[in-house]
């Protein structure tokens, strides 16, 4: 069966068409600037060149229509008709406490996801628009929702409750939810396969390090703690997000800078992290170049970043009473050998020794610790689209 995977944001929409038998990506691409001037679709069939077409996309329905037109195009398409698309898998960011696993999308599910909109105002409404657009254009094709939060629903109460009045949990469901669950689940499973160990007997710490970054403790196949919280602002320092801070800093900044709560949140979400610390970039590639050139501002940002990740790893060793494997994934985790080295330099107490030849490789599943290392360290490229396609297949079969 061919499965269309959709990751719908507020102004962009990423897609992949995956053959579920071979797991080959038949085509992939992105619609950019939806609802804004200059919208375009980038479409790439398997083994072919990228085709970039500028075309007005006043809304997501038009964007999905262009995706379906591209997939069925007589020259560059990869299927003859929409009948060859057996199901659609949607990435959904927030499922609250209602969804501990992926689900077939029904009207009831749409209503339940809509109730979670307040918890992810930037993401959930956009995800729902994508579902609505697919419903209009492919009304009989089954759709599945795969939630970023679902994998973390196994966290115990001591990990998900905050030290604030319990009534806020009861009334408003304020708690840790965690994100990047599809990635943490995929990468931790893959780690067990690579190490040839049973997934349900392994303690793994996954470091998903991209623009958004989170660390997850996976014990015996279940997420038992993760660094992001009610929202993706908590946890390690990120590209532009502050991660953990003393909550009182918010009041202090508000008074000093004469900002209201929206202004303070904007600083913490968009002007902090390594961008705020380096004062010049949120991009880890730029930072890597600047660190290699000896720039103090970049070195400062990267030191704070690596330290914040190392501290989370330490706390999850405590949470799981040990660790068998530490795994790096996502844009930065997969590609930056210096960051991996800096983080592992803090972990001598785990008996970690890196094999720098392996650590220098890119784009593959690889063990980067030496055979003598007491804890295994790996790089496992994440593949959220494939994970969504697998979940979708399992439910529509
Ligand atoms: P997100 O999905 O959260 O936007 P990604 O997982 O794509 O993030 O990671 C983006 C980050 O990874 C960027 O800061 C980028 O500089 C870094 N990155 C991506 N590719 C490379 C690379 N080849 N070398 C070094 N850093 C990279």
XYZ file of C-alpha atoms and ligand atoms in Angstrom:
424
model
C 0.000 0.000 0.000
C 1.152 3.574 -0.693
C 0.848 5.862 2.314
C 0.876 9.641 2.094
C 2.529 11.163 5.170
C 1.583 14.767 5.889
C 3.270 17.108 8.355
C 1.225 20.267 8.219
C 2.489 23.508 9.789
C 0.905 26.933 9.826
C 2.479 28.096 6.566
C 4.225 24.980 5.271
C 3.336 21.373 4.543
C 5.856 18.560 4.216
C 4.836 15.324 2.519
C 6.193 11.919 1.575
C 4.573 9.093 -0.337
C 5.905 5.818 1.070
C 5.400 2.303 -0.263
C 4.630 0.372 2.891
C 5.898 -2.972 1.553
C 9.355 -1.792 0.464
C 9.402 1.314 2.717
C 10.766 3.227 -0.296
C 10.020 6.944 -0.505
C 8.280 7.244 -3.882
C 8.183 11.038 -3.735
C 8.604 13.801 -1.206
C 8.476 17.546 -0.962
C 7.252 20.654 0.755
C 4.718 23.405 0.122
C 6.060 26.698 1.425
C 4.512 30.095 2.166
C 0.922 28.811 2.254
C -1.383 31.815 2.613
C 1.486 34.209 1.895
C 2.704 35.760 -1.371
C 5.297 33.727 -3.266
C 4.013 30.252 -2.346
C 5.772 27.346 -4.019
C 5.851 23.582 -4.043
C 9.097 21.644 -4.086
C 8.446 18.119 -5.385
C 10.971 15.330 -5.815
C 10.081 11.914 -7.240
C 12.293 8.946 -6.245
C 15.576 9.111 -8.156
C 14.538 12.343 -9.896
C 15.439 16.006 -9.682
C 13.663 18.501 -7.432
C 10.902 20.315 -9.294
C 10.117 23.757 -7.910
C 6.819 25.309 -9.010
C 5.608 28.722 -7.914
C 1.844 28.594 -7.586
C -0.662 30.514 -5.458
C -1.722 28.620 -2.312
C -4.274 30.738 -0.518
C -4.981 27.864 1.873
C -3.928 24.335 2.842
C -6.611 22.721 0.688
C -4.992 24.236 -2.392
C -1.562 23.119 -1.137
C -2.741 19.515 -0.743
C -4.440 19.692 -4.139
C -1.065 20.654 -5.648
C 0.625 17.785 -3.794
C -1.937 15.310 -5.178
C -1.604 16.822 -8.679
C 2.186 16.394 -8.485
C 1.925 12.795 -7.304
C -0.458 11.916 -10.175
C 1.191 14.056 -12.887
C 1.445 12.097 -16.155
C 5.165 12.899 -16.586
C 6.708 13.326 -13.140
C 4.052 11.678 -10.968
C 4.602 8.360 -9.204
C 1.034 7.012 -9.148
C -1.631 6.899 -11.860
C -4.535 7.989 -9.720
C -5.468 8.807 -6.137
C -6.857 5.259 -5.832
C -3.232 4.148 -5.484
C -2.924 6.052 -2.205
C -4.266 3.638 0.412
C -4.086 5.853 3.482
C -2.894 9.184 4.832
C -0.827 9.487 8.009
C -0.894 12.880 9.716
C 1.658 14.106 12.189
C -0.251 15.634 15.095
C 1.680 17.554 17.722
C -0.497 17.474 20.845
C -2.862 14.723 21.868
C -3.020 15.746 25.526
C -3.825 12.843 27.851
C -6.451 11.475 25.477
C -4.098 9.780 23.045
C -1.504 7.305 24.253
C -1.145 5.840 20.766
C -1.892 6.592 17.125
C -5.504 6.498 16.045
C -7.769 6.302 13.008
C -9.078 9.824 12.450
C -12.836 10.115 12.988
C -15.039 13.111 13.749
C -14.727 12.274 17.471
C -10.929 12.253 17.196
C -10.973 15.626 15.418
C -13.109 17.037 18.231
C -10.741 15.616 20.877
C -7.661 17.015 19.111
C -9.387 20.389 18.799
C -9.745 20.385 22.594
C -5.932 20.173 22.810
C -5.460 23.280 20.627
C -4.878 25.509 23.642
C -1.911 23.343 24.634
C -0.214 23.733 21.220
C -1.664 26.863 19.622
C 1.039 27.111 16.952
C 0.829 23.501 15.834
C -2.481 21.737 16.462
C -4.761 24.104 14.508
C -2.453 23.779 11.486
C -2.414 19.973 11.811
C -6.224 19.977 11.851
C -6.409 22.156 8.749
C -4.299 19.516 6.975
C -6.760 16.808 8.008
C -9.696 18.893 6.841
C -8.068 19.543 3.468
C -7.386 15.813 2.927
C -10.951 14.967 3.915
C -12.241 17.312 1.213
C -9.972 15.982 -1.522
C -9.846 12.268 -0.606
C -13.085 11.677 1.307
C -12.937 7.876 1.270
C -9.236 7.399 2.045
C -8.613 6.341 5.671
C -6.519 8.732 7.752
C -4.448 8.093 10.851
C -3.180 10.623 13.411
C 0.272 10.039 14.928
C 0.916 12.217 17.986
C 4.237 13.691 19.147
C 3.018 13.368 22.711
C 1.685 9.776 22.598
C 4.946 7.914 23.270
C 5.432 9.861 26.509
C 2.048 8.956 27.988
C 3.797 6.084 29.803
C 5.656 8.565 32.063
C 4.940 7.968 35.745
C 3.232 10.658 37.796
C 6.452 11.683 39.540
C 7.926 12.516 36.135
C 4.951 14.356 34.651
C 3.672 16.404 37.594
C 5.057 19.870 38.306
C 5.482 21.205 41.829
C 2.564 23.609 41.520
C -0.947 23.393 42.999
C -2.409 20.007 42.075
C -5.718 21.652 41.245
C -4.070 23.131 38.102
C -3.452 19.600 36.912
C -7.028 18.623 37.725
C -8.582 21.762 36.226
C -6.277 22.610 33.330
C -4.257 19.427 32.763
C -1.016 21.321 33.374
C 1.663 18.627 33.386
C 4.661 17.464 31.408
C 3.614 15.981 28.051
C 6.873 15.849 26.091
C 7.325 16.007 22.320
C 9.361 14.385 19.512
C 7.752 11.121 20.687
C 7.643 9.590 17.207
C 11.368 10.189 16.874
C 12.266 8.974 20.381
C 10.217 5.824 19.827
C 11.691 5.092 16.375
C 15.283 5.773 17.447
C 15.121 3.797 20.694
C 13.612 0.768 18.899
C 16.256 0.957 16.203
C 18.947 1.135 18.907
C 17.756 -2.153 20.398
C 17.887 -3.735 16.926
C 21.407 -2.436 16.263
C 22.669 -3.621 19.658
C 20.760 -6.915 19.205
C 19.206 -6.536 22.654
C 15.522 -6.975 23.603
C 13.805 -3.570 23.469
C 11.859 -4.335 26.617
C 15.045 -4.879 28.629
C 17.094 -1.864 27.537
C 17.724 1.501 29.198
C 18.293 4.111 26.498
C 18.718 7.879 26.567
C 17.817 9.477 23.238
C 19.146 12.971 22.491
C 17.031 14.453 19.664
C 19.081 17.536 18.875
C 17.780 19.802 16.118
C 16.453 23.360 16.161
C 14.074 22.016 18.740
C 15.854 19.591 21.058
C 14.732 17.086 23.650
C 16.205 14.229 25.644
C 14.187 11.138 26.554
C 14.724 8.284 28.995
C 13.384 5.042 27.501
C 13.301 2.170 29.994
C 12.203 -1.282 28.857
C 10.568 0.150 25.734
C 8.667 2.923 27.507
C 9.291 6.645 27.841
C 9.768 7.284 31.560
C 10.854 10.920 31.362
C 11.599 13.575 28.790
C 12.967 17.102 28.856
C 10.194 19.015 27.071
C 7.182 19.773 29.200
C 3.713 21.248 28.888
C 5.115 22.935 25.795
C 8.268 22.486 23.680
C 9.873 25.451 25.488
C 11.125 23.415 28.447
C 14.269 21.317 28.646
C 17.691 21.720 27.077
C 18.796 24.956 25.434
C 17.696 25.021 21.784
C 18.247 27.064 18.627
C 16.114 30.000 19.770
C 14.309 28.599 22.849
C 15.636 29.114 26.365
C 14.855 25.663 27.736
C 14.818 25.525 31.564
C 15.166 28.805 33.417
C 14.313 30.086 36.875
C 10.616 31.001 36.401
C 11.201 34.239 38.337
C 13.372 35.482 35.455
C 10.152 36.108 33.538
C 8.921 38.710 36.007
C 12.374 40.269 36.197
C 12.717 40.637 32.402
C 9.149 41.951 32.154
C 9.905 44.725 34.652
C 13.366 45.599 33.357
C 12.434 45.555 29.660
C 8.884 46.818 30.134
C 7.361 43.782 28.417
C 3.983 42.131 28.840
C 3.644 38.335 29.111
C 3.464 37.894 25.318
C 6.647 39.945 24.963
C 8.482 37.803 27.530
C 7.280 34.584 25.872
C 8.508 35.903 22.529
C 11.977 36.457 24.038
C 12.050 32.943 25.521
C 10.760 31.234 22.372
C 12.453 33.202 19.620
C 15.372 35.226 20.946
C 16.982 32.884 23.460
C 18.837 29.568 23.247
C 22.095 29.532 21.303
C 20.849 32.530 19.290
C 20.515 34.600 22.445
C 23.798 33.357 23.903
C 25.902 33.720 20.756
C 24.194 36.965 19.726
C 24.513 36.031 16.057
C 22.901 32.735 14.993
C 20.509 29.951 15.916
C 21.950 27.677 13.242
C 24.252 25.007 14.603
C 26.170 24.776 11.330
C 27.101 28.460 11.559
C 28.051 27.929 15.187
C 30.235 24.935 14.322
C 32.141 27.021 11.738
C 32.525 29.894 14.200
C 33.727 27.582 16.982
C 36.345 26.136 14.625
C 37.424 29.718 13.813
C 37.851 30.333 17.559
C 35.000 32.821 18.028
C 34.285 33.380 21.720
C 30.566 34.073 21.244
C 30.019 30.747 19.468
C 32.166 28.818 21.958
C 30.113 30.278 24.830
C 26.818 29.207 23.255
C 28.019 25.712 22.425
C 29.483 25.172 25.905
C 26.174 26.043 27.565
C 24.305 23.856 25.068
C 26.495 20.757 25.575
C 26.392 21.193 29.362
C 22.608 21.413 29.382
C 22.298 18.148 27.409
C 24.905 16.397 29.610
C 22.974 17.380 32.747
C 19.779 15.837 31.369
C 21.636 12.643 30.519
C 22.919 12.517 34.098
C 19.448 13.017 35.523
C 18.031 10.232 33.342
C 20.763 7.844 34.435
C 19.421 8.559 37.925
C 15.777 8.184 36.819
C 16.439 4.764 35.266
C 19.070 3.663 37.791
C 21.545 3.158 34.956
C 21.819 3.342 31.188
C 22.827 0.885 28.470
C 22.929 3.214 25.462
C 23.043 6.929 24.680
C 21.852 7.825 21.200
C 22.168 11.002 19.146
C 19.689 11.934 16.434
C 18.173 14.837 14.388
C 19.987 17.549 12.376
C 22.625 18.397 14.941
C 22.805 15.080 16.793
C 23.343 13.205 13.520
C 25.806 15.593 11.922
C 27.963 17.357 14.473
C 30.781 15.191 15.829
C 32.117 18.019 18.011
C 28.854 18.390 19.932
C 28.718 14.638 20.531
C 32.295 14.712 21.799
C 31.665 17.720 24.061
C 28.605 16.041 25.594
C 30.359 12.692 26.068
C 33.313 14.441 27.721
C 31.021 14.961 30.716
C 30.125 11.267 30.853
C 33.419 9.665 31.856
C 31.686 8.286 34.966
C 29.638 6.032 32.647
C 32.852 4.522 31.323
C 32.229 6.020 27.896
C 35.002 5.989 25.336
C 34.296 7.329 21.856
C 35.712 5.838 18.693
C 36.534 9.075 16.867
C 36.787 7.387 13.475
C 33.199 6.161 13.803
C 32.136 9.476 15.331
C 33.301 11.269 12.160
C 30.936 9.270 9.896
C 27.586 10.686 8.763
C 24.196 9.576 7.535
C 24.103 6.034 8.906
C 23.197 3.989 11.961
C 26.486 3.575 13.779
C 27.929 2.715 17.181
C 30.421 5.506 17.952
C 31.773 4.151 21.236
C 34.711 1.739 21.412
C 34.094 -1.991 22.068
C 35.501 -1.430 25.597
C 33.167 1.452 26.400
C 30.969 0.508 29.386
C 27.990 2.358 27.901
C 27.230 2.200 24.180
C 26.955 5.496 22.290
C 25.237 5.536 18.902
C 24.130 7.809 16.102
C 20.776 6.755 14.635
C 19.293 9.030 11.955
C 15.676 9.650 12.827
C 12.917 8.972 10.307
C 9.649 10.349 11.604
C 7.896 9.953 8.232
C 8.684 6.247 8.058
C 7.534 5.816 11.651
C 4.247 7.584 10.801
C 3.797 5.385 7.703
C 4.354 2.233 9.795
C 1.840 3.338 12.427
C -0.651 4.222 9.696
C -0.296 0.847 8.019
C -0.730 -0.997 11.305
C -4.040 0.762 11.933
C -5.594 0.623 8.456
C -4.559 -2.952 7.649
P 14.109 20.824 13.276
O 13.452 19.611 12.657
O 13.886 20.970 14.746
O 13.898 22.110 12.526
P 16.622 19.590 12.399
O 16.571 18.253 13.001
O 16.416 19.720 10.940
O 15.680 20.597 13.193
O 18.051 20.223 12.783
C 18.403 21.506 12.405
C 19.761 21.879 12.983
O 20.726 20.874 12.643
C 20.266 23.200 12.423
O 20.752 24.031 13.449
C 21.373 22.776 11.482
O 22.402 23.726 11.427
C 21.859 21.476 12.055
N 22.348 20.655 10.941
C 21.624 20.138 9.936
N 22.422 19.511 9.028
C 23.682 19.659 9.479
C 24.966 19.252 9.001
N 25.088 18.565 7.872
N 26.035 19.577 9.739
C 25.916 20.255 10.907
N 24.741 20.695 11.400
C 23.637 20.395 10.714
